[in-house]
Short mmCIF file of C-alpha atoms and ligand atoms in Angstrom, two decimals:
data_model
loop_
_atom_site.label_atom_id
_atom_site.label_comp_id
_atom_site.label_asym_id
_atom_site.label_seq_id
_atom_site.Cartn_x
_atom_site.Cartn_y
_atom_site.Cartn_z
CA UNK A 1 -58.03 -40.12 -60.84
CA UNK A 2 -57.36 -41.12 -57.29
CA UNK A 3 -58.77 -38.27 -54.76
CA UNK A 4 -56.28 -36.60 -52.28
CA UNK A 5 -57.08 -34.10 -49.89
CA UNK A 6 -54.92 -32.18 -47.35
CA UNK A 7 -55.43 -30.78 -44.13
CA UNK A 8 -52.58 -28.00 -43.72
CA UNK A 9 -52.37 -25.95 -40.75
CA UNK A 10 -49.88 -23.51 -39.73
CA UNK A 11 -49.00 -24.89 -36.09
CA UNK A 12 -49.24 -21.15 -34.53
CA UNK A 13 -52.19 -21.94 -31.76
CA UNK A 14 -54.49 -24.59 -31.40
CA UNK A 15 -56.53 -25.82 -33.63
CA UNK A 16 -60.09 -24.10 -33.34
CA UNK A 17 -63.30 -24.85 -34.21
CA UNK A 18 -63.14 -23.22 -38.04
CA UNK A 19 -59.69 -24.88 -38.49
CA UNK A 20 -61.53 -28.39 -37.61
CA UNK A 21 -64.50 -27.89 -39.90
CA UNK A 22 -62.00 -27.59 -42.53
CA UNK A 23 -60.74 -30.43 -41.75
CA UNK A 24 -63.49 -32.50 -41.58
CA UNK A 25 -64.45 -31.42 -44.87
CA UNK A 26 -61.46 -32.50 -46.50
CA UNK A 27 -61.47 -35.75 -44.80
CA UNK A 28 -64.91 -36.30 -45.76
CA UNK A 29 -63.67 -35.62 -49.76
CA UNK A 30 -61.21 -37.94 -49.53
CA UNK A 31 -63.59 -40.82 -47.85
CA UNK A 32 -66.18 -40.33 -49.67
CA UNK A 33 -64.12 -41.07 -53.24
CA UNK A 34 -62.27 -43.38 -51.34
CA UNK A 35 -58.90 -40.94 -51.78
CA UNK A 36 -56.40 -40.37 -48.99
CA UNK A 37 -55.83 -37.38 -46.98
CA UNK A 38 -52.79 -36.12 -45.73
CA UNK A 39 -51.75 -34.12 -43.04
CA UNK A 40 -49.22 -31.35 -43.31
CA UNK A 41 -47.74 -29.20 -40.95
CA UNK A 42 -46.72 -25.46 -42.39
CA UNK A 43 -44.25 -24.62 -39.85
CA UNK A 44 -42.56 -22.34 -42.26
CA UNK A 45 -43.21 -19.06 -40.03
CA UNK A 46 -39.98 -20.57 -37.56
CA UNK A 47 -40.80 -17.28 -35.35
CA UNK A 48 -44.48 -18.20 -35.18
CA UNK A 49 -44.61 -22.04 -35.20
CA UNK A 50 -44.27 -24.12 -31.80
CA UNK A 51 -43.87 -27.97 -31.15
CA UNK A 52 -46.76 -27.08 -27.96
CA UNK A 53 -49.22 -25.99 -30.47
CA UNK A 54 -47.85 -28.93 -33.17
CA UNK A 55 -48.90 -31.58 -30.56
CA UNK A 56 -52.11 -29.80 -29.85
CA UNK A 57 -53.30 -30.12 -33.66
CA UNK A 58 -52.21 -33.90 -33.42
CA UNK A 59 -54.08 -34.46 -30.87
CA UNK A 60 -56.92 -32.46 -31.82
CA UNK A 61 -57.18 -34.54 -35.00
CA UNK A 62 -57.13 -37.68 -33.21
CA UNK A 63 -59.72 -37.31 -30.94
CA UNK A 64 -61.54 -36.35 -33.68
CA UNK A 65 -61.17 -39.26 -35.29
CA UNK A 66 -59.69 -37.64 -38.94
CA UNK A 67 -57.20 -40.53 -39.50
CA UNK A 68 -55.01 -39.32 -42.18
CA UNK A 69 -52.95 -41.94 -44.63
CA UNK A 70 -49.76 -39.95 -45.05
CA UNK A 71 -48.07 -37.77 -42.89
CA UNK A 72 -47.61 -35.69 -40.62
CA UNK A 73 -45.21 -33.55 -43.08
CA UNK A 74 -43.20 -30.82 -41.71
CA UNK A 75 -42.21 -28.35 -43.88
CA UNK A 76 -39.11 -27.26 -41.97
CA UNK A 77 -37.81 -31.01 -43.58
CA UNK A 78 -38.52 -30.19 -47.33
CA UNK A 79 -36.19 -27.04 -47.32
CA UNK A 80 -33.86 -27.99 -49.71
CA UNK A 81 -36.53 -29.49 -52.27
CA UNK A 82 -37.98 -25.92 -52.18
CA UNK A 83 -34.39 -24.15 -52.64
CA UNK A 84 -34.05 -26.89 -55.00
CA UNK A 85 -36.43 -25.63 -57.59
CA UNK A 86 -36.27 -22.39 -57.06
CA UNK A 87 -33.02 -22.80 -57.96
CA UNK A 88 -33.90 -24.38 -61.28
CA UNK A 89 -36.44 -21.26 -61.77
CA UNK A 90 -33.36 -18.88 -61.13
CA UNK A 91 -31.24 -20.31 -64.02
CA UNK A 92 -33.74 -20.33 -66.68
CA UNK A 93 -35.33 -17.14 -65.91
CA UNK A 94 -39.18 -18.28 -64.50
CA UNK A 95 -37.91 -16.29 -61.04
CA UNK A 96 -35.62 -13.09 -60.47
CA UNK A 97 -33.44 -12.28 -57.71
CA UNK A 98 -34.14 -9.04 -56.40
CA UNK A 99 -32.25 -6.25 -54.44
CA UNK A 100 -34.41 -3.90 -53.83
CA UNK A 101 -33.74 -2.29 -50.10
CA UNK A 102 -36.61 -1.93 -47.74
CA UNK A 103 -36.46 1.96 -47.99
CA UNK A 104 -36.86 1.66 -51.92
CA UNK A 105 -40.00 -0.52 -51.54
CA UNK A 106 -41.65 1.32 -48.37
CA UNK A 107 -41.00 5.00 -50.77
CA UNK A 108 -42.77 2.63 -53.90
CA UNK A 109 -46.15 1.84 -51.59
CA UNK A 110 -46.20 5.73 -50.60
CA UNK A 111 -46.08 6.82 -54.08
CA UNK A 112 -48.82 3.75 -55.37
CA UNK A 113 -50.75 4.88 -52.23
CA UNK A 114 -50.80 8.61 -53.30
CA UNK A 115 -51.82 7.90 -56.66
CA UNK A 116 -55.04 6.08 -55.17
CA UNK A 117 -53.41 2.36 -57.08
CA UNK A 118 -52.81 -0.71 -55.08
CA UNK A 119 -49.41 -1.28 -53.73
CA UNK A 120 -47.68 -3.93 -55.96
CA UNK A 121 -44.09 -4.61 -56.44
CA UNK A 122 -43.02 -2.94 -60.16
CA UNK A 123 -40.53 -5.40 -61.23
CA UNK A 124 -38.32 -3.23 -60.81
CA UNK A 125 -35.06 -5.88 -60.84
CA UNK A 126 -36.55 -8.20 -63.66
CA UNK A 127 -33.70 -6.83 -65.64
CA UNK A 128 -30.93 -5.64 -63.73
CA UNK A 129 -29.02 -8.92 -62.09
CA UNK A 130 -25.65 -8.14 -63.71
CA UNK A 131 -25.50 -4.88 -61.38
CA UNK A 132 -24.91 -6.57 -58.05
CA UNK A 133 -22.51 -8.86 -57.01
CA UNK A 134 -23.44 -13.06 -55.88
CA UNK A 135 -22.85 -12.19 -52.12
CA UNK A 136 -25.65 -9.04 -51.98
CA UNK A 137 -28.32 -9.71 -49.88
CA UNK A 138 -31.31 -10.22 -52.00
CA UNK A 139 -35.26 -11.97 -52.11
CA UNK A 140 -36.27 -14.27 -54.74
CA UNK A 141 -39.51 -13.22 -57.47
CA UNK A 142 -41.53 -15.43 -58.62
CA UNK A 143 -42.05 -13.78 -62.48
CA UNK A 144 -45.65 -13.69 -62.70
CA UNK A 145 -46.96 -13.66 -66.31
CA UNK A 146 -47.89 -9.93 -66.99
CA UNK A 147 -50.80 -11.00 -69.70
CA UNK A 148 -54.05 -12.80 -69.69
CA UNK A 149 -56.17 -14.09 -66.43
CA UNK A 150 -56.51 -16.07 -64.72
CA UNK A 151 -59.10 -18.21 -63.94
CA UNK A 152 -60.64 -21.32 -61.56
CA UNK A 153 -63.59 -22.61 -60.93
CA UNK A 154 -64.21 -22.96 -57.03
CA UNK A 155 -66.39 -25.76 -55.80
CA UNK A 156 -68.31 -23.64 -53.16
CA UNK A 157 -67.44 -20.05 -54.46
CA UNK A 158 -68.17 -20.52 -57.87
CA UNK A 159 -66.32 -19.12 -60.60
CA UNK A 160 -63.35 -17.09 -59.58
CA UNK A 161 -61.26 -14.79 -62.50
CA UNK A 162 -58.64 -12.23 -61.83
CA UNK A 163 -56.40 -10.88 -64.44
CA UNK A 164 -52.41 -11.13 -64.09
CA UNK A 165 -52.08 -7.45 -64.31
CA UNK A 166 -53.46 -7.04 -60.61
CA UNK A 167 -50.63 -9.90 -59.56
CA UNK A 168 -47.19 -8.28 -59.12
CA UNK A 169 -44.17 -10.91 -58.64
CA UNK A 170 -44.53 -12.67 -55.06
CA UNK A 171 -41.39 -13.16 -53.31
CA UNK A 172 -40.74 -16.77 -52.99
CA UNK A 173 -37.49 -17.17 -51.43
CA UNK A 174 -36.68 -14.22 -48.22
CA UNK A 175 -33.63 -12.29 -48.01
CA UNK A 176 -32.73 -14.92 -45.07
CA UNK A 177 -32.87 -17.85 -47.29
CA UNK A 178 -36.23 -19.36 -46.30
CA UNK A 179 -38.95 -20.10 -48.87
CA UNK A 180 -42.23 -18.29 -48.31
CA UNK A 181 -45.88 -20.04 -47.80
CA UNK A 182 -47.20 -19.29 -51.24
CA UNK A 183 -44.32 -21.36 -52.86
CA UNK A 184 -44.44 -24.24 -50.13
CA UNK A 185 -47.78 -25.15 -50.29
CA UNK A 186 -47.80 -25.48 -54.47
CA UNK A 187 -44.48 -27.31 -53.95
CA UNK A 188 -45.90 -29.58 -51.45
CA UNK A 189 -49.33 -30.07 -52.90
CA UNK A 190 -47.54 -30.88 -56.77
CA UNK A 191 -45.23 -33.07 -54.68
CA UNK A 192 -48.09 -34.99 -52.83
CA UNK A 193 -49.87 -35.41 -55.40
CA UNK A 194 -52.84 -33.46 -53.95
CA UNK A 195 -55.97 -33.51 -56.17
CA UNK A 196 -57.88 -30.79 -54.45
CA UNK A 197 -57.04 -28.34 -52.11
CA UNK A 198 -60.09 -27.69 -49.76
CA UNK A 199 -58.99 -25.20 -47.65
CA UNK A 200 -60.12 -21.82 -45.67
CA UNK A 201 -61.26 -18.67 -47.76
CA UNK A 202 -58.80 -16.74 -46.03
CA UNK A 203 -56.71 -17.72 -48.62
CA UNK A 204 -58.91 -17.62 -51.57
CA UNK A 205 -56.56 -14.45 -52.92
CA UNK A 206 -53.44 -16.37 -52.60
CA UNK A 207 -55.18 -19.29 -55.12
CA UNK A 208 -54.48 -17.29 -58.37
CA UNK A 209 -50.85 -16.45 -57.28
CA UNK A 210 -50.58 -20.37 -56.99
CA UNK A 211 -52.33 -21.17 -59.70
CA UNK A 212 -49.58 -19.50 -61.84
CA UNK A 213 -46.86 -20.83 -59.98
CA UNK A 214 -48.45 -24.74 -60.21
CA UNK A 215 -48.18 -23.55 -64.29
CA UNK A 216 -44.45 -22.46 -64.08
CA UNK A 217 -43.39 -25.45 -62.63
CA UNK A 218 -45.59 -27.82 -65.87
CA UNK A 219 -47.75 -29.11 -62.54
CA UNK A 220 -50.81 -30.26 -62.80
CA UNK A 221 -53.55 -27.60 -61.25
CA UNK A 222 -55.45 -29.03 -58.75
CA UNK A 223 -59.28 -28.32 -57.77
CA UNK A 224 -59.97 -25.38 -55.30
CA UNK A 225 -62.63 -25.27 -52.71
CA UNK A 226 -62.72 -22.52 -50.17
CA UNK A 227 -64.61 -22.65 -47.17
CA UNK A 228 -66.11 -19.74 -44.93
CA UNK A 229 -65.55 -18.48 -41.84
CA UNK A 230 -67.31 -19.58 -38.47
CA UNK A 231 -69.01 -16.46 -36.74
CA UNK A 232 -70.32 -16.46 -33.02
CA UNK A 233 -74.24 -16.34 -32.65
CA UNK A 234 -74.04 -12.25 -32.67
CA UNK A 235 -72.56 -12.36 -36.13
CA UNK A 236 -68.89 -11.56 -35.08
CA UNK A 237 -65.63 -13.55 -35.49
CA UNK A 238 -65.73 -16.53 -33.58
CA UNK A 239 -63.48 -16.08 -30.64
CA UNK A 240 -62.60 -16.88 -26.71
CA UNK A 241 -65.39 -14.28 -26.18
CA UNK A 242 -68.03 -16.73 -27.46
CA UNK A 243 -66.88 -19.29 -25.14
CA UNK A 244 -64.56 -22.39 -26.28
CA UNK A 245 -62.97 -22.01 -29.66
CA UNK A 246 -60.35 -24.54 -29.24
CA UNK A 247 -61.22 -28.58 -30.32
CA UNK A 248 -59.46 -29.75 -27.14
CA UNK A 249 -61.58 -27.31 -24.86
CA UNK A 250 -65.02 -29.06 -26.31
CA UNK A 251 -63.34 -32.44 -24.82
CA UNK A 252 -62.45 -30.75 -21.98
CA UNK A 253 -65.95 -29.03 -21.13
CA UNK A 254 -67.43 -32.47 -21.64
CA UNK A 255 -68.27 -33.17 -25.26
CA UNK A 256 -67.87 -36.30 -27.49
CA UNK A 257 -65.98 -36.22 -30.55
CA UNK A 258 -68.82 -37.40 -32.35
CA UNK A 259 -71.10 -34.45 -31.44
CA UNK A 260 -68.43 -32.17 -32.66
CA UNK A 261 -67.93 -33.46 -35.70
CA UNK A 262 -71.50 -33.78 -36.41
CA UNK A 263 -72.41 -30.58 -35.17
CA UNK A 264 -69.47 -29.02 -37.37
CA UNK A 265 -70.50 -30.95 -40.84
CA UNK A 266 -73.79 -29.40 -40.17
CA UNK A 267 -72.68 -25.78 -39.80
CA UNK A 268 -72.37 -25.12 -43.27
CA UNK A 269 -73.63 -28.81 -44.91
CA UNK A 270 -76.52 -30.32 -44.91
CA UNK A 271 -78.64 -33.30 -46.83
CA UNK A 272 -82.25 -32.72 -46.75
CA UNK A 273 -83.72 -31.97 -43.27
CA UNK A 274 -81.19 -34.58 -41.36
CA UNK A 275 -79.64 -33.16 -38.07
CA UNK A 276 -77.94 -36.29 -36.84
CA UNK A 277 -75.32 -38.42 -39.23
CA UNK A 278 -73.35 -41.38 -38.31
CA UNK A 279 -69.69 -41.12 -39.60
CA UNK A 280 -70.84 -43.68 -42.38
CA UNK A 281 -73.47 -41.39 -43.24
CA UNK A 282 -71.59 -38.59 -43.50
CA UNK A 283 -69.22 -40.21 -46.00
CA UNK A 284 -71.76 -41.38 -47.80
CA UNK A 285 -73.52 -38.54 -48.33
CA UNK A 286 -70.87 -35.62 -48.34
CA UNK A 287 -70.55 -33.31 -51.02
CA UNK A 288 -68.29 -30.34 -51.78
CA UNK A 289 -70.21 -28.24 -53.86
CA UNK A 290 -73.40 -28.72 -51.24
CA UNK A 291 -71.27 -26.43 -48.74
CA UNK A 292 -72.26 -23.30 -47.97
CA UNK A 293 -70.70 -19.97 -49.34
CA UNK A 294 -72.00 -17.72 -46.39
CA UNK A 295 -70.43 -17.78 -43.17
CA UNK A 296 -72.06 -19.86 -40.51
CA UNK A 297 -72.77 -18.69 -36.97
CA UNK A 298 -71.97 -20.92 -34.05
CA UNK A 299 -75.00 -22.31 -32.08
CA UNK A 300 -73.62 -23.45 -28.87
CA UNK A 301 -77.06 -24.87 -27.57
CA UNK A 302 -77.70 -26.35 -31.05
CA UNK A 303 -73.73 -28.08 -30.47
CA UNK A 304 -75.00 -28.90 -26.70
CA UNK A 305 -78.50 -30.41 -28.25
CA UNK A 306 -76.17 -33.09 -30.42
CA UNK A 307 -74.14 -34.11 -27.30
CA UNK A 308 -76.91 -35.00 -25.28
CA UNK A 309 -78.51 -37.61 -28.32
CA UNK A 310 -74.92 -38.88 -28.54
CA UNK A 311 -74.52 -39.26 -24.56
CA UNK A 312 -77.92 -40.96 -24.78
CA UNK A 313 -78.08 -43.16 -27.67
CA UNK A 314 -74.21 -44.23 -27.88
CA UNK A 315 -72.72 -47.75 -26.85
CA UNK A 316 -72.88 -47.12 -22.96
CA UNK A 317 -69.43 -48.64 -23.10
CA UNK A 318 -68.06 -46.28 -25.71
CA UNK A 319 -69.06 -43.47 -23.54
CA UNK A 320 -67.63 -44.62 -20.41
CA UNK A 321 -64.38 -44.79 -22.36
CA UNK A 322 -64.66 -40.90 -22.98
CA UNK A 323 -66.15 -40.54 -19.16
CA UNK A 324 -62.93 -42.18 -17.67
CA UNK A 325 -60.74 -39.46 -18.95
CA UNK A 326 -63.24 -37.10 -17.68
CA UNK A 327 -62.95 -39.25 -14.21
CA UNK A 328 -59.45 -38.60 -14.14
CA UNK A 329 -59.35 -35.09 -14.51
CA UNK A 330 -61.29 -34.22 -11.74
CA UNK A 331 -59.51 -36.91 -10.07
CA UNK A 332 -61.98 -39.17 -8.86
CA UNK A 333 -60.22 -42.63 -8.62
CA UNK A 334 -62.56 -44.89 -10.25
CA UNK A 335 -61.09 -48.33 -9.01
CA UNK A 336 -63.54 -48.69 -6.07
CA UNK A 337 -67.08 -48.70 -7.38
CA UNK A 338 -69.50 -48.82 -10.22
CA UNK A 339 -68.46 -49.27 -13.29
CA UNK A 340 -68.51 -46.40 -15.79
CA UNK A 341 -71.03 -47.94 -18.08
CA UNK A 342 -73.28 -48.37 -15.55
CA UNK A 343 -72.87 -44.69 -14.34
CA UNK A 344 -73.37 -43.66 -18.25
CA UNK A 345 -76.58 -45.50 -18.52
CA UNK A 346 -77.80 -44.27 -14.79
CA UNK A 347 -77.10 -40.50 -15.40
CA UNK A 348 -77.16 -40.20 -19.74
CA UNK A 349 -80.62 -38.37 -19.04
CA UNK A 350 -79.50 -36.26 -16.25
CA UNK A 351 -76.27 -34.93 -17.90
CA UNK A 352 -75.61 -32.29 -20.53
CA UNK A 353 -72.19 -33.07 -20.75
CA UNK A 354 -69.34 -35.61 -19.93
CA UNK A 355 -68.15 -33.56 -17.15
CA UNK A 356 -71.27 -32.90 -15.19
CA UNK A 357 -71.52 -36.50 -15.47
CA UNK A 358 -68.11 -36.85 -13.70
CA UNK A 359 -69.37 -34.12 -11.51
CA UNK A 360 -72.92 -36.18 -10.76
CA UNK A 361 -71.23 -39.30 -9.86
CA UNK A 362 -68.44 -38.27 -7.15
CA UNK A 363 -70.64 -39.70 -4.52
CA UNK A 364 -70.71 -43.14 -6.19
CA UNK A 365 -66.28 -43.49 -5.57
CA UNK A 366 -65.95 -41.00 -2.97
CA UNK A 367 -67.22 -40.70 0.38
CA UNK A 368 -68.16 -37.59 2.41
CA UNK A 369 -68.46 -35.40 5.11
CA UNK A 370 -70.81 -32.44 3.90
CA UNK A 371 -74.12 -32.52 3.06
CA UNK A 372 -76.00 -30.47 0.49
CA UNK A 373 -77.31 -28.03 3.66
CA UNK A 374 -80.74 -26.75 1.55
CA UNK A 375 -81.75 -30.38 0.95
CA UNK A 376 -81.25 -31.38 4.55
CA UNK A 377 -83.15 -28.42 5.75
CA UNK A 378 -86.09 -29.50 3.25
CA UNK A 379 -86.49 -33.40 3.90
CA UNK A 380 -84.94 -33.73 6.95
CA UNK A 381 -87.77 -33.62 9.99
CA UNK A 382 -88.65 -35.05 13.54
CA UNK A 383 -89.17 -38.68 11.62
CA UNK A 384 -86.03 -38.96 9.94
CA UNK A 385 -84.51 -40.94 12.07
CA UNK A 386 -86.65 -43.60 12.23
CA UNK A 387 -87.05 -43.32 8.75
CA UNK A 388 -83.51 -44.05 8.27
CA UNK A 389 -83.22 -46.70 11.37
CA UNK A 390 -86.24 -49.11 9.19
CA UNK A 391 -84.59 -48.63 5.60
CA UNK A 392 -81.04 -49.71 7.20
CA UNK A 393 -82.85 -52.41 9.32
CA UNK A 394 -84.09 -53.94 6.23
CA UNK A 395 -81.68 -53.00 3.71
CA UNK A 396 -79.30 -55.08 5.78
CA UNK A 397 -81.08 -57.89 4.77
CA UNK A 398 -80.86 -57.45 1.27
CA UNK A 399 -77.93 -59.40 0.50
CA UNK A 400 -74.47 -58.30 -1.23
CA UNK A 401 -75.77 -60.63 -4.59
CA UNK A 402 -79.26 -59.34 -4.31
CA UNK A 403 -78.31 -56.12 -4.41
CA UNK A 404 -80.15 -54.41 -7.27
CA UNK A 405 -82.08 -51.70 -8.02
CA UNK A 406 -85.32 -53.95 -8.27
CA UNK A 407 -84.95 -55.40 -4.71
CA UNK A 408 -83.87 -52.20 -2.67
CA UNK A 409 -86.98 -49.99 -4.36
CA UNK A 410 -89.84 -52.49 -2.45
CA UNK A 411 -87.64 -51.24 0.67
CA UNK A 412 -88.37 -48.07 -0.14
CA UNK A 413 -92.36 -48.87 -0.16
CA UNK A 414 -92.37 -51.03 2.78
CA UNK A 415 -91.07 -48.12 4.50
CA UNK A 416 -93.38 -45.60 3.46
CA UNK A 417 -96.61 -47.93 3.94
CA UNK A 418 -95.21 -48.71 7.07
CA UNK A 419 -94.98 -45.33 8.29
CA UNK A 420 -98.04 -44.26 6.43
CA UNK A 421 -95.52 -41.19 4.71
CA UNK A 422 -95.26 -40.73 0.96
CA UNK A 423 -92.83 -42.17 -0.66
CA UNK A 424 -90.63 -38.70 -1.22
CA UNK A 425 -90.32 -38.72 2.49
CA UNK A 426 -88.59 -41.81 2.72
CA UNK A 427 -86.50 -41.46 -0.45
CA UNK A 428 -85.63 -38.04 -0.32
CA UNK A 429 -83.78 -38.07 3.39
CA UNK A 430 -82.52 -41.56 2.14
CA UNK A 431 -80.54 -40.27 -1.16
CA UNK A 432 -79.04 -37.19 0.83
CA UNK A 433 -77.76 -39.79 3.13
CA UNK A 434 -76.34 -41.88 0.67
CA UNK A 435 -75.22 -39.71 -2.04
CA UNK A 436 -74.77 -35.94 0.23
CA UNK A 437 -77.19 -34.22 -2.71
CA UNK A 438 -80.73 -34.01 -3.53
CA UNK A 439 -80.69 -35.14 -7.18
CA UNK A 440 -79.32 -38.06 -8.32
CA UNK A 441 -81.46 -41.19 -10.77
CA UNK A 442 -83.87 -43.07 -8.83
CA UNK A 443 -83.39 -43.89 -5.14
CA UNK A 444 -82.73 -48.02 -6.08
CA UNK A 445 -80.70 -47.02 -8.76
CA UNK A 446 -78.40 -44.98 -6.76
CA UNK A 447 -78.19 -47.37 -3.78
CA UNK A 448 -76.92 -50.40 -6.18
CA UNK A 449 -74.59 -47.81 -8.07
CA UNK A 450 -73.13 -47.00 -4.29
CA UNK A 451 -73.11 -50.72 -3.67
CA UNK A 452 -74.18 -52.20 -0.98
CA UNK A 453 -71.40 -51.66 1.83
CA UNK A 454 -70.87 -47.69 1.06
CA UNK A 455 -74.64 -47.43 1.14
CA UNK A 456 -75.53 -49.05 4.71
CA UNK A 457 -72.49 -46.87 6.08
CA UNK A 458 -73.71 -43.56 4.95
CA UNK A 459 -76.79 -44.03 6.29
CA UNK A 460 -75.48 -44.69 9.42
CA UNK A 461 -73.34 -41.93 9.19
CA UNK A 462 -76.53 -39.78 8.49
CA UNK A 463 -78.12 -41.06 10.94
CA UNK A 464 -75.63 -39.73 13.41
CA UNK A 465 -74.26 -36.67 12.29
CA UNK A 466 -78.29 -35.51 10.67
CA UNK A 467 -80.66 -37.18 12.83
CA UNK A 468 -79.52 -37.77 15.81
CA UNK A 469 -82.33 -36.26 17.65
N1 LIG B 1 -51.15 -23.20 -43.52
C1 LIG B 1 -52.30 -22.46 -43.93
C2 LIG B 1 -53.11 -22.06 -42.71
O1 LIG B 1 -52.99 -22.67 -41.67
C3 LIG B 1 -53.22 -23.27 -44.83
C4 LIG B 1 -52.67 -23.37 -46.18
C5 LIG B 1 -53.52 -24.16 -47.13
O2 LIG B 1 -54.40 -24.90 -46.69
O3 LIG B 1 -53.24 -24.04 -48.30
O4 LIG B 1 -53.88 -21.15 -42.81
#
C-alpha cells in the first residue's frame, strides 16, 4: 500500500502554529514511507472561508517547505460529486430527506435536555417521505446504523470505541443545497485515495460519524491519528496573547523556516535525547505512534534557542537569502554595500533573530546623521579628535583592495601604542563614528563591512559634527 497523507484546513484565518504542526506531521508520514501528501482546501463554510486567508495557508506552507504532490483541492469545485452520491444514497435508502422545521428540532433538544439525555436528532422522518411534496424545503440524513459500535484504533490516542446508539443521523446535505464537512472530507479522502488521515483531535468525535459513512459508501477505512492541541507556557490555549500564533508572523519577527519546523516536530515528538534534526533526519526518523497524546505547551525561548543554532550553523548564503526579505521590509536598499552573506557571518553571533539582524546592519547601506547620544557621552573625550585625525590619516593609506578586516585592525594598534591609550579608546569612538552605535562585531570587521569609502567619510563627519573641539 502506497502512503497518502492530507493536510486539510478550513481557509477561515491563517494558518497558526497548531495548524502547522499538523501539518508537518502528515508530511513527515508521507516522506518517511515515501507516500504523497496532498493539500486540500475545505472552503465549504462559503460564509466563513476567504481567498485572503486561502493565500495565507499557501504561503504559509511554502515557506515552510511542506511541498505537497497533489493539489491544492478546493472543495467549492467537487460540489456536484458530493450531490452526486448523495444522490445515489437518497434512491436506495442509505440517507433520508428530512423536513423537520427548526421550531420542531429546537422543542426536541428542550425536551432531551430536560430529561438530563444528550440532544440527538430522533429520526424522526426516516419513514415519512411520502408526506411532503419534491419542492419542500428539506436537509439530507445520513442513516446511521442504529446497532453495534463502532470502533478504530488511533495511532496516538489508542484505541477509540463508541457505540452507534450515541450517533443520531448527521445531516449531510443543508436545507440550502450545500453538503456539510462531515460528508466532504470522507468523500474527498475515499476519492483521493487517502491512506491515513492525521489530523487535529478537535475532530476526534467526528471520526466515528465518518467511519460509518466511509462503510455506507463500500470505501475503504482509512487509518486515524489525532493530534493534540498546542497550549501557551501557562497551560492555556495558545493564542495572540502568548505572542505570535500565526506561521507567517514567525517569518516576520525574524525566524527561519527551519527553526520552526524543527522546533514544532519537537513539541510533541521526539527520538532519544536529540533537540536539533535536519529535514533528512526528521524523515528518517519520524514516527506516528511516537507522538505525544498530551497537549504540548509552547516554549518561545526554547523556539528562539533553535533559531539562533540555525542562524549560526546554516549555509551563510542560505541565510542571507531569508535576510534579504527581511532587508526589504524594513526597507534598507541593499544594492550599495556588503553583501548579505558577509553581514550573516559578521553578526550570526550577535543576532537572535533575522530581523535584529536587519536592524544591526542599517549602518552598513545607510548613512546617518544621529548618533547613539549615551555612547558618545561615554567614549567620546578631550582626545577624540586626534584619535580620529591618526586612524583616518592612516586608514587612508590602506588601499580600496587591501581593505580587510586583517589590515585595518594593526591601525587600530598603531593608534593606541601611539597614543599610549588602550585599545577601547581608540575603537570605541572609532565604531560610533563609523557605524552611529556602540555595538556592532569587531572594529576591522565593521570598517571592511562599511567599505572603505563610507568608512573614511564618517569619520570625517565625526570628526566634525563630535569632536570638533
Ligand atoms: N478542515 C478541517 C479543519 O480545518 C480539518 C478536517 C480534517 O483534517 O479532516 O479543522
Amino acid at each position: 500500500m502506497t502512503v497518502k497523507t492530507r493536510f486539510a484546513p478550513s481557509p477561515t484565518g491563517f494558518l497558526h502554529v497548531g495548524g502547522a504542526r499538523t501539518a508537518l506531521y502528515s508530511w513527515l508520514y508521507a516522506r518517511h514511507h515515501n507516500g504523497s501528501f496532498v493539500l486540500r482546501i475545505e472552503d465549504t463554510d462559503l460564509e466563513r472561508s476567504t481567498q485572503q486567508a486561502i493565500d495565507a495557508i499557501i504561503e504559509s506552507m511554502k515557506w515552510l517547505g511542506l511541498s505537497w504532490d497533489e493539489g491544492p483541492f478546493y472543495q467549492t469545485k467537487r460540489f456536484d460529486r458530493y450531490n452526486q452520491l448523495i444522490d445515489e444514497m437518497l434512491a436506495d435508502g442509505r440517507a433520508y430527506r428530512c423536513y423537520c422545521s427548526k421550531e420542531r428540532l429546537e422543542q426536541l433538544r428542550q425536551e432531551q435536555m430536560a430529561r438530563g439525555e444528550k440532544p440527538r436528532y430522533d429520526g424522526h422522518c426516516r419513514c415519512c417521505q411520502e408526506e411532503h411534496s419534491p419542492d419542500e424545503p428539506c436537509c439530507v440524513r445520513f442513516r446511521n446504523p442504529d446497532e453495534g459500535v463502532v470502533h478504530f484504533h488511533d495511532h496516538i490516542r489508542g484505541d477509540v470505541e463508541i457505540a452507534n446508539s450515541e450517533l443520531d443521523d448527521l445531516v449531510i446535505r443543508r436545507t440550502d443545497g450545500s453538503p456539510t464537512y462531515n460528508f466532504c472530507v470522507v468523500v474527498d479522502d475515499y476519492d483521493m485515495g487517502i491512506t491515513h488521515v492525521i489530523r487535529g483531535e478537535d475532530h476526534v468525535n467526528n471520526t466515528p460519524r465518518q467511519i460509518n459513512i466511509y462503510k455506507a459508501l463500500g470505501a475503504q477505512v482509512p487509518e486515524f491519528a489525532h493530534v493534540s492541541m498546542i497550549l501557551g507556557d501557562d497551560g492555556a490555549k495558545l493564542s495572540k496573547r502568548h505572542g505570535a500564533v500565526s506561521v507567517m508572523q514567525y517569518r516576520d519577527d525574524g525566524y527561519l523556516p527551519e527553526a520552526l519546523i524543527n522546533y514544532l516536530v519537537r513539541l510533541g515528538w521526539g527520538s532519544g535525547d536529540q533537540e536539533i534534526f535536519t529535514l533528512d533526519e526528521m524523515i528518517e526518523k519520524f514516527s506516528i505512534d511516537h507522538v505525544s497524546k498530551s497537549a504540548s505547551a509552547f516554549d518561545t525561548n526554547k523556539l528562539k534557542w533553535m533559531n539562533r543554532h540555525y542562524i549560526q550553523t546554516l549555509d551563510p548564503e542560505y541565510v542571507a537569502s531569508h535576510l534579504e526579505w527581511h532587508m526589504k521590509d524594513q526597507g534598507i536598499d541593499c544594492s550599495h554595500g556588503p553583501k548579505l552573506s558577509a553581514v550573516v557571518k559578521a553578526l550570526a553571533e550577535r543576532a537572535e533573530t533575522l530581523k535584529d539582524m536587519a536592524q544591526q546592519s542599517r549602518y552598513m547601506y545607510e548613512d546617518f546623521t544621529e548618533y547613539d547620544a549615551a555612547a558618545v557621552k561615554k567614549w567620546f573625550k578631550a582626545n577624540t579628535g586626534e584619535v580620529l585625525d591618526r586612524c583616518l590619516e592612516k586608514l587612508q593609506q590602506v588601499s580600496q583592495e587591501d581593505w580587510k578586516a586583517e589590515n585595518l585592525h594593526p591601525v587600530v594598534e598603531q593608534v593606541a601604542a601611539e597614543m599610549e591609550i588602550g585599545m577601547g579608546k581608540v575603537g570605541m569612538p572609532l565604531r560610533i563614528a563609523v557605524t552611529g552605535r556602540g555595538v556592532s562585531p569587531g572594529i576591522d570587521v565593521t570598517m571592511e563591512l562599511v567599505g572603505r569609502a563610507r568608512t573614511l567619510e564618517r569619520i570625517r563627519q565625526a570628526r566634525e559634527k563630535l569632536a570638533s573641539a
